[in-house]
PDB file of N, CA, C and O in Angstrom:
ATOM      1  N   MET A1077      28.601   1.308 111.795  1.00 73.00           N
ATOM      2  CA  MET A1077      29.440   0.346 111.090  1.00 73.00           C
ATOM      3  C   MET A1077      28.764   0.043 109.743  1.00 73.00           C
ATOM      4  O   MET A1077      27.604  -0.324 109.710  1.00 73.00           O
ATOM      5  N   THR A1078      29.511   0.155 108.686  1.00 93.00           N
ATOM      6  CA  THR A1078      28.947  -0.098 107.367  1.00 93.00           C
ATOM      7  C   THR A1078      29.142  -1.555 106.985  1.00 93.00           C
ATOM      8  O   THR A1078      29.952  -2.279 107.572  1.00 93.00           O
ATOM      9  N   ILE A1079      28.404  -1.959 106.011  1.00 94.00           N
ATOM     10  CA  ILE A1079      28.467  -3.355 105.561  1.00 94.00           C
ATOM     11  C   ILE A1079      29.827  -3.669 104.947  1.00 94.00           C
ATOM     12  O   ILE A1079      30.324  -4.790 105.081  1.00 94.00           O
ATOM     13  N   SER A1080      30.460  -2.706 104.318  1.00 94.00           N
ATOM     14  CA  SER A1080      31.778  -2.951 103.716  1.00 94.00           C
ATOM     15  C   SER A1080      32.842  -3.186 104.792  1.00 94.00           C
ATOM     16  O   SER A1080      33.749  -3.996 104.601  1.00 94.00           O
ATOM     17  N   THR A1081      32.714  -2.494 105.927  1.00 95.00           N
ATOM     18  CA  THR A1081      33.649  -2.726 107.043  1.00 95.00           C
ATOM     19  C   THR A1081      33.468  -4.127 107.602  1.00 95.00           C
ATOM     20  O   THR A1081      34.451  -4.807 107.914  1.00 95.00           O
ATOM     21  N   LEU A1082      32.227  -4.554 107.730  1.00 95.00           N
ATOM     22  CA  LEU A1082      31.935  -5.890 108.238  1.00 95.00           C
ATOM     23  C   LEU A1082      32.476  -6.970 107.301  1.00 95.00           C
ATOM     24  O   LEU A1082      33.093  -7.946 107.748  1.00 95.00           O
ATOM     25  N   ILE A1083      32.285  -6.797 106.025  1.00 96.00           N
ATOM     26  CA  ILE A1083      32.799  -7.762 105.042  1.00 96.00           C
ATOM     27  C   ILE A1083      34.326  -7.780 105.064  1.00 96.00           C
ATOM     28  O   ILE A1083      34.947  -8.851 104.996  1.00 96.00           O
ATOM     29  N   ALA A1084      34.944  -6.614 105.179  1.00 96.00           N
ATOM     30  CA  ALA A1084      36.404  -6.547 105.231  1.00 96.00           C
ATOM     31  C   ALA A1084      36.938  -7.250 106.477  1.00 96.00           C
ATOM     32  O   ALA A1084      37.947  -7.968 106.416  1.00 96.00           O
ATOM     33  N   ALA A1085      36.261  -7.080 107.613  1.00 96.00           N
ATOM     34  CA  ALA A1085      36.692  -7.743 108.849  1.00 96.00           C
ATOM     35  C   ALA A1085      36.597  -9.259 108.708  1.00 96.00           C
ATOM     36  O   ALA A1085      37.509  -9.998 109.105  1.00 96.00           O
ATOM     37  N   PHE A1086      35.488  -9.761 108.149  1.00 97.00           N
ATOM     38  CA  PHE A1086      35.352 -11.209 107.939  1.00 97.00           C
ATOM     39  C   PHE A1086      36.417 -11.730 106.980  1.00 97.00           C
ATOM     40  O   PHE A1086      36.960 -12.814 107.168  1.00 97.00           O
ATOM     41  N   ALA A1087      36.727 -10.959 105.948  1.00 97.00           N
ATOM     42  CA  ALA A1087      37.746 -11.384 104.988  1.00 97.00           C
ATOM     43  C   ALA A1087      39.123 -11.459 105.641  1.00 97.00           C
ATOM     44  O   ALA A1087      39.875 -12.419 105.430  1.00 97.00           O
ATOM     45  N   VAL A1088      39.451 -10.475 106.473  1.00 98.00           N
ATOM     46  CA  VAL A1088      40.748 -10.468 107.149  1.00 98.00           C
ATOM     47  C   VAL A1088      40.855 -11.653 108.103  1.00 98.00           C
ATOM     48  O   VAL A1088      41.862 -12.368 108.121  1.00 98.00           O
ATOM     49  N   PHE A1089      39.809 -11.882 108.902  1.00 98.00           N
ATOM     50  CA  PHE A1089      39.838 -13.022 109.824  1.00 98.00           C
ATOM     51  C   PHE A1089      39.889 -14.347 109.067  1.00 98.00           C
ATOM     52  O   PHE A1089      40.569 -15.287 109.482  1.00 98.00           O
ATOM     53  N   GLY A1090      39.195 -14.434 107.944  1.00 97.00           N
ATOM     54  CA  GLY A1090      39.242 -15.649 107.126  1.00 97.00           C
ATOM     55  C   GLY A1090      40.638 -15.917 106.589  1.00 97.00           C
ATOM     56  O   GLY A1090      41.103 -17.058 106.584  1.00 97.00           O
ATOM     57  N   LEU A1091      41.305 -14.866 106.118  1.00 97.00           N
ATOM     58  CA  LEU A1091      42.667 -15.025 105.614  1.00 97.00           C
ATOM     59  C   LEU A1091      43.637 -15.433 106.717  1.00 97.00           C
ATOM     60  O   LEU A1091      44.528 -16.257 106.503  1.00 97.00           O
ATOM     61  N   ILE A1092      43.459 -14.871 107.904  1.00 97.00           N
ATOM     62  CA  ILE A1092      44.319 -15.243 109.036  1.00 97.00           C
ATOM     63  C   ILE A1092      44.109 -16.706 109.408  1.00 97.00           C
ATOM     64  O   ILE A1092      45.068 -17.445 109.635  1.00 97.00           O
ATOM     65  N   MET A1093      42.856 -17.139 109.454  1.00 97.00           N
ATOM     66  CA  MET A1093      42.577 -18.549 109.789  1.00 97.00           C
ATOM     67  C   MET A1093      43.126 -19.486 108.727  1.00 97.00           C
ATOM     68  O   MET A1093      43.667 -20.546 109.036  1.00 97.00           O
ATOM     69  N   ALA A1094      43.022 -19.109 107.459  1.00 96.00           N
ATOM     70  CA  ALA A1094      43.562 -19.933 106.385  1.00 96.00           C
ATOM     71  C   ALA A1094      45.083 -20.015 106.477  1.00 96.00           C
ATOM     72  O   ALA A1094      45.671 -21.088 106.279  1.00 96.00           O
ATOM     73  N   ALA A1095      45.736 -18.911 106.805  1.00 95.00           N
ATOM     74  CA  ALA A1095      47.193 -18.913 106.945  1.00 95.00           C
ATOM     75  C   ALA A1095      47.632 -19.814 108.103  1.00 95.00           C
ATOM     76  O   ALA A1095      48.620 -20.542 107.996  1.00 95.00           O
ATOM     77  N   MET A1096      46.887 -19.784 109.207  1.00 93.00           N
ATOM     78  CA  MET A1096      47.225 -20.661 110.334  1.00 93.00           C
ATOM     79  C   MET A1096      47.037 -22.124 109.965  1.00 93.00           C
ATOM     80  O   MET A1096      47.848 -22.977 110.331  1.00 93.00           O
ATOM     81  N   ALA A1097      45.975 -22.422 109.223  1.00 91.00           N
ATOM     82  CA  ALA A1097      45.729 -23.805 108.807  1.00 91.00           C
ATOM     83  C   ALA A1097      46.840 -24.299 107.889  1.00 91.00           C
ATOM     84  O   ALA A1097      47.323 -25.426 108.030  1.00 91.00           O
ATOM     85  N   VAL A1098      47.272 -23.475 106.957  1.00 92.00           N
ATOM     86  CA  VAL A1098      48.363 -23.852 106.056  1.00 92.00           C
ATOM     87  C   VAL A1098      49.651 -24.060 106.851  1.00 92.00           C
ATOM     88  O   VAL A1098      50.420 -24.993 106.597  1.00 92.00           O
ATOM     89  N   GLY A1099      49.892 -23.230 107.840  1.00 90.00           N
ATOM     90  CA  GLY A1099      51.074 -23.390 108.677  1.00 90.00           C
ATOM     91  C   GLY A1099      51.064 -24.701 109.443  1.00 90.00           C
ATOM     92  O   GLY A1099      52.092 -25.370 109.554  1.00 90.00           O
ATOM     93  N   VAL A1100      49.918 -25.092 109.958  1.00 85.00           N
ATOM     94  CA  VAL A1100      49.816 -26.364 110.676  1.00 85.00           C
ATOM     95  C   VAL A1100      50.032 -27.527 109.717  1.00 85.00           C
ATOM     96  O   VAL A1100      50.721 -28.498 110.038  1.00 85.00           O
ATOM     97  N   ILE A1101      49.481 -27.446 108.526  1.00 87.00           N
ATOM     98  CA  ILE A1101      49.634 -28.527 107.543  1.00 87.00           C
ATOM     99  C   ILE A1101      51.099 -28.678 107.145  1.00 87.00           C
ATOM    100  O   ILE A1101      51.636 -29.786 107.100  1.00 87.00           O
ATOM    101  N   PHE A1102      51.778 -27.579 106.872  1.00 89.00           N
ATOM    102  CA  PHE A1102      53.164 -27.656 106.425  1.00 89.00           C
ATOM    103  C   PHE A1102      54.152 -27.949 107.546  1.00 89.00           C
ATOM    104  O   PHE A1102      55.269 -28.393 107.284  1.00 89.00           O
ATOM    105  N   SER A1103      53.770 -27.732 108.801  1.00 88.00           N
ATOM    106  CA  SER A1103      54.680 -28.056 109.902  1.00 88.00           C
ATOM    107  C   SER A1103      54.740 -29.556 110.137  1.00 88.00           C
ATOM    108  O   SER A1103      55.681 -30.043 110.748  1.00 88.00           O
ATOM    109  N   ASN A1104      53.729 -30.302 109.665  1.00 82.00           N
ATOM    110  CA  ASN A1104      53.700 -31.768 109.706  1.00 82.00           C
ATOM    111  C   ASN A1104      53.862 -32.311 111.135  1.00 82.00           C
ATOM    112  O   ASN A1104      54.515 -33.307 111.361  1.00 82.00           O
ATOM    113  N   ARG A1105      53.269 -31.622 112.093  1.00 76.00           N
ATOM    114  CA  ARG A1105      53.303 -32.096 113.470  1.00 76.00           C
ATOM    115  C   ARG A1105      51.991 -32.770 113.803  1.00 76.00           C
ATOM    116  O   ARG A1105      50.940 -32.420 113.268  1.00 76.00           O
ATOM    117  N   ARG A1106      52.038 -33.719 114.717  1.00 72.00           N
ATOM    118  CA  ARG A1106      50.830 -34.386 115.158  1.00 72.00           C
ATOM    119  C   ARG A1106      50.113 -33.507 116.177  1.00 72.00           C
ATOM    120  O   ARG A1106      50.747 -32.818 116.974  1.00 72.00           O
ATOM    121  N   LEU A1107      48.809 -33.562 116.162  1.00 67.00           N
ATOM    122  CA  LEU A1107      48.033 -32.821 117.142  1.00 67.00           C
ATOM    123  C   LEU A1107      48.128 -33.516 118.483  1.00 67.00           C
ATOM    124  O   LEU A1107      48.127 -34.745 118.564  1.00 67.00           O
ATOM    125  N   GLN A1108      48.201 -32.759 119.547  1.00 65.00           N
ATOM    126  CA  GLN A1108      48.238 -33.338 120.867  1.00 65.00           C
ATOM    127  C   GLN A1108      47.515 -32.411 121.829  1.00 65.00           C
ATOM    128  O   GLN A1108      47.501 -31.199 121.649  1.00 65.00           O
ATOM    129  N   GLY A1109      46.923 -33.011 122.820  1.00 60.00           N
ATOM    130  CA  GLY A1109      46.177 -32.239 123.797  1.00 60.00           C
ATOM    131  C   GLY A1109      47.091 -31.542 124.786  1.00 60.00           C
ATOM    132  O   GLY A1109      48.275 -31.857 124.906  1.00 60.00           O
ATOM    133  N   SER A1110      46.532 -30.607 125.513  1.00 58.00           N
ATOM    134  CA  SER A1110      47.335 -29.882 126.482  1.00 58.00           C
ATOM    135  C   SER A1110      47.556 -30.704 127.744  1.00 58.00           C
ATOM    136  O   SER A1110      48.578 -30.609 128.388  1.00 58.00           O
ATOM    137  N   CYS A1111      46.586 -31.506 128.115  1.00 61.00           N
ATOM    138  CA  CYS A1111      46.731 -32.366 129.283  1.00 61.00           C
ATOM    139  C   CYS A1111      45.738 -33.508 129.158  1.00 61.00           C
ATOM    140  O   CYS A1111      44.684 -33.372 128.567  1.00 61.00           O
ATOM    141  N   GLY A1112      46.085 -34.654 129.703  1.00 61.00           N
ATOM    142  CA  GLY A1112      45.186 -35.798 129.636  1.00 61.00           C
ATOM    143  C   GLY A1112      45.186 -36.422 128.262  1.00 61.00           C
ATOM    144  O   GLY A1112      46.166 -36.404 127.546  1.00 61.00           O
ATOM    145  N   GLY A1113      44.076 -37.006 127.895  1.00 64.00           N
ATOM    146  CA  GLY A1113      43.947 -37.643 126.593  1.00 64.00           C
ATOM    147  C   GLY A1113      44.317 -39.113 126.653  1.00 64.00           C
ATOM    148  O   GLY A1113      44.444 -39.715 127.715  1.00 64.00           O
ATOM    149  N   LEU A1114      44.501 -39.711 125.485  1.00 62.00           N
ATOM    150  CA  LEU A1114      44.782 -41.139 125.401  1.00 62.00           C
ATOM    151  C   LEU A1114      46.123 -41.519 126.006  1.00 62.00           C
ATOM    152  O   LEU A1114      46.301 -42.634 126.459  1.00 62.00           O
ATOM    153  N   GLY A1115      47.074 -40.596 126.010  1.00 62.00           N
ATOM    154  CA  GLY A1115      48.389 -40.907 126.548  1.00 62.00           C
ATOM    155  C   GLY A1115      48.388 -41.175 128.037  1.00 62.00           C
ATOM    156  O   GLY A1115      49.285 -41.821 128.557  1.00 62.00           O
ATOM    157  N   THR A1116      47.398 -40.686 128.743  1.00 69.00           N
ATOM    158  CA  THR A1116      47.353 -40.883 130.193  1.00 69.00           C
ATOM    159  C   THR A1116      46.416 -42.001 130.602  1.00 69.00           C
ATOM    160  O   THR A1116      46.306 -42.300 131.788  1.00 69.00           O
ATOM    161  N   MET A1117      45.744 -42.637 129.645  1.00 73.00           N
ATOM    162  CA  MET A1117      44.823 -43.730 129.985  1.00 73.00           C
ATOM    163  C   MET A1117      45.619 -44.962 130.398  1.00 73.00           C
ATOM    164  O   MET A1117      46.601 -45.324 129.759  1.00 73.00           O
ATOM    165  N   ARG A1118      45.187 -45.613 131.467  1.00 74.00           N
ATOM    166  CA  ARG A1118      45.861 -46.801 131.982  1.00 74.00           C
ATOM    167  C   ARG A1118      44.881 -47.963 132.041  1.00 74.00           C
ATOM    168  O   ARG A1118      43.694 -47.782 132.256  1.00 74.00           O
ATOM    169  N   ASP A1119      45.400 -49.181 131.865  1.00 76.00           N
ATOM    170  CA  ASP A1119      44.555 -50.360 132.000  1.00 76.00           C
ATOM    171  C   ASP A1119      44.483 -50.772 133.471  1.00 76.00           C
ATOM    172  O   ASP A1119      44.943 -50.064 134.358  1.00 76.00           O
ATOM    173  N   ALA A1120      43.918 -51.944 133.746  1.00 80.00           N
ATOM    174  CA  ALA A1120      43.733 -52.402 135.126  1.00 80.00           C
ATOM    175  C   ALA A1120      45.065 -52.647 135.836  1.00 80.00           C
ATOM    176  O   ALA A1120      45.148 -52.570 137.057  1.00 80.00           O
ATOM    177  N   LEU A1121      46.125 -52.926 135.079  1.00 80.00           N
ATOM    178  CA  LEU A1121      47.441 -53.191 135.671  1.00 80.00           C
ATOM    179  C   LEU A1121      48.283 -51.924 135.810  1.00 80.00           C
ATOM    180  O   LEU A1121      49.414 -51.975 136.279  1.00 80.00           O
ATOM    181  N   GLY A1122      47.749 -50.795 135.368  1.00 76.00           N
ATOM    182  CA  GLY A1122      48.480 -49.541 135.457  1.00 76.00           C
ATOM    183  C   GLY A1122      49.389 -49.272 134.275  1.00 76.00           C
ATOM    184  O   GLY A1122      50.155 -48.320 134.272  1.00 76.00           O
ATOM    185  N   GLU A1123      49.320 -50.116 133.247  1.00 75.00           N
ATOM    186  CA  GLU A1123      50.142 -49.937 132.049  1.00 75.00           C
ATOM    187  C   GLU A1123      49.452 -48.967 131.090  1.00 75.00           C
ATOM    188  O   GLU A1123      48.229 -48.931 131.006  1.00 75.00           O
ATOM    189  N   PRO A1124      50.217 -48.179 130.338  1.00 70.00           N
ATOM    190  CA  PRO A1124      49.597 -47.281 129.355  1.00 70.00           C
ATOM    191  C   PRO A1124      48.840 -48.074 128.300  1.00 70.00           C
ATOM    192  O   PRO A1124      49.286 -49.143 127.869  1.00 70.00           O
ATOM    193  N   MET A1125      47.700 -47.568 127.897  1.00 67.00           N
ATOM    194  CA  MET A1125      46.885 -48.257 126.901  1.00 67.00           C
ATOM    195  C   MET A1125      47.378 -48.002 125.485  1.00 67.00           C
ATOM    196  O   MET A1125      47.012 -48.706 124.563  1.00 67.00           O
ATOM    197  N   CYS A1126      48.210 -47.006 125.283  1.00 66.00           N
ATOM    198  CA  CYS A1126      48.671 -46.626 123.946  1.00 66.00           C
ATOM    199  C   CYS A1126      50.179 -46.742 123.849  1.00 66.00           C
ATOM    200  O   CYS A1126      50.861 -45.771 123.532  1.00 66.00           O
ATOM    201  N   GLU A1127      50.724 -47.894 124.091  1.00 60.00           N
ATOM    202  CA  GLU A1127      52.178 -48.051 124.051  1.00 60.00           C
ATOM    203  C   GLU A1127      52.736 -47.918 122.646  1.00 60.00           C
ATOM    204  O   GLU A1127      53.863 -47.499 122.464  1.00 60.00           O
ATOM    205  N   CYS A1128      51.947 -48.292 121.654  1.00 62.00           N
ATOM    206  CA  CYS A1128      52.466 -48.245 120.288  1.00 62.00           C
ATOM    207  C   CYS A1128      52.286 -46.874 119.647  1.00 62.00           C
ATOM    208  O   CYS A1128      52.687 -46.664 118.518  1.00 62.00           O
ATOM    209  N   GLY A1129      51.657 -45.941 120.349  1.00 57.00           N
ATOM    210  CA  GLY A1129      51.454 -44.611 119.804  1.00 57.00           C
ATOM    211  C   GLY A1129      50.213 -44.491 118.957  1.00 57.00           C
ATOM    212  O   GLY A1129      49.989 -43.476 118.324  1.00 57.00           O
ATOM    213  N   GLN A1130      49.388 -45.549 118.947  1.00 58.00           N
ATOM    214  CA  GLN A1130      48.150 -45.516 118.191  1.00 58.00           C
ATOM    215  C   GLN A1130      46.979 -45.660 119.156  1.00 58.00           C
ATOM    216  O   GLN A1130      47.162 -45.822 120.351  1.00 58.00           O
ATOM    217  N   ALA A1131      45.785 -45.601 118.619  1.00 59.00           N
ATOM    218  CA  ALA A1131      44.585 -45.692 119.445  1.00 59.00           C
ATOM    219  C   ALA A1131      44.499 -47.068 120.110  1.00 59.00           C
ATOM    220  O   ALA A1131      45.005 -48.060 119.570  1.00 59.00           O
ATOM    221  N   PRO A1132      43.871 -47.141 121.299  1.00 57.00           N
ATOM    222  CA  PRO A1132      43.719 -48.427 121.971  1.00 57.00           C
ATOM    223  C   PRO A1132      43.004 -49.430 121.078  1.00 57.00           C
ATOM    224  O   PRO A1132      42.030 -49.109 120.416  1.00 57.00           O
ATOM    225  N   GLY A1133      43.511 -50.647 121.036  1.00 62.00           N
ATOM    226  CA  GLY A1133      42.922 -51.693 120.217  1.00 62.00           C
ATOM    227  C   GLY A1133      43.543 -51.839 118.852  1.00 62.00           C
ATOM    228  O   GLY A1133      43.379 -52.856 118.197  1.00 62.00           O
ATOM    229  N   SER A1134      44.260 -50.845 118.380  1.00 63.00           N
ATOM    230  CA  SER A1134      44.835 -50.936 117.039  1.00 63.00           C
ATOM    231  C   SER A1134      46.262 -51.469 117.066  1.00 63.00           C
ATOM    232  O   SER A1134      46.809 -51.810 116.027  1.00 63.00           O
ATOM    233  N   CYS A1135      46.894 -51.563 118.235  1.00 60.00           N
ATOM    234  CA  CYS A1135      48.272 -52.045 118.317  1.00 60.00           C
ATOM    235  C   CYS A1135      48.345 -53.535 117.981  1.00 60.00           C
ATOM    236  O   CYS A1135      49.204 -53.962 117.231  1.00 60.00           O
ATOM    237  N   GLY A1136      47.454 -54.314 118.541  1.00 59.00           N
ATOM    238  CA  GLY A1136      47.496 -55.756 118.331  1.00 59.00           C
ATOM    239  C   GLY A1136      46.884 -56.204 117.027  1.00 59.00           C
ATOM    240  O   GLY A1136      47.053 -57.339 116.605  1.00 59.00           O
ATOM    241  N   GLU A1137      46.154 -55.329 116.345  1.00 55.00           N
ATOM    242  CA  GLU A1137      45.491 -55.727 115.110  1.00 55.00           C
ATOM    243  C   GLU A1137      46.475 -56.087 114.022  1.00 55.00           C
ATOM    244  O   GLU A1137      46.301 -57.057 113.305  1.00 55.00           O
ATOM    245  N   ALA A1138      47.567 -55.337 113.898  1.00 50.00           N
ATOM    246  CA  ALA A1138      48.562 -55.634 112.868  1.00 50.00           C
ATOM    247  C   ALA A1138      49.256 -56.942 113.158  1.00 50.00           C
ATOM    248  O   ALA A1138      49.550 -57.719 112.259  1.00 50.00           O
ATOM    249  N   GLU A1139      49.503 -57.240 114.443  1.00 49.00           N
ATOM    250  CA  GLU A1139      50.156 -58.482 114.798  1.00 49.00           C
ATOM    251  C   GLU A1139      49.250 -59.679 114.553  1.00 49.00           C
ATOM    252  O   GLU A1139      49.686 -60.707 114.073  1.00 49.00           O
ATOM    253  N   SER A1140      47.948 -59.542 114.852  1.00 49.00           N
ATOM    254  CA  SER A1140      47.046 -60.674 114.697  1.00 49.00           C
ATOM    255  C   SER A1140      46.778 -60.964 113.220  1.00 49.00           C
ATOM    256  O   SER A1140      46.493 -62.091 112.857  1.00 49.00           O
ATOM    257  N   LYS A1141      46.842 -59.963 112.354  1.00 52.00           N
ATOM    258  CA  LYS A1141      46.611 -60.180 110.920  1.00 52.00           C
ATOM    259  C   LYS A1141      47.782 -60.911 110.271  1.00 52.00           C
ATOM    260  O   LYS A1141      47.598 -61.607 109.292  1.00 52.00           O
ATOM    261  N   THR A1142      48.983 -60.753 110.810  1.00 51.00           N
ATOM    262  CA  THR A1142      50.134 -61.416 110.214  1.00 51.00           C
ATOM    263  C   THR A1142      50.246 -62.854 110.648  1.00 51.00           C
ATOM    264  O   THR A1142      50.918 -63.648 110.008  1.00 51.00           O
ATOM    265  N   ASN A1143      49.617 -63.234 111.768  1.00 48.00           N
ATOM    266  CA  ASN A1143      49.698 -64.626 112.255  1.00 48.00           C
ATOM    267  C   ASN A1143      48.695 -65.502 111.580  1.00 48.00           C
ATOM    268  O   ASN A1143      47.701 -65.235 111.141  1.00 48.00           O
TER     269      ASN A1143
END
């Protein structure tokens, strides 16, 4: 394997990764896990911890700042 082949392979993989990143940015979708994550976390009463769609603790912050 020559050094030019190795450089060409890295360049091709780099371009593919850049194209995928641009596609994710322009699709404007939120990242989400395949299973589990914050959406499945429950408090002591069995209620979801992220009802507002934001991280735990940030839902009530906007309400408390306005009062």
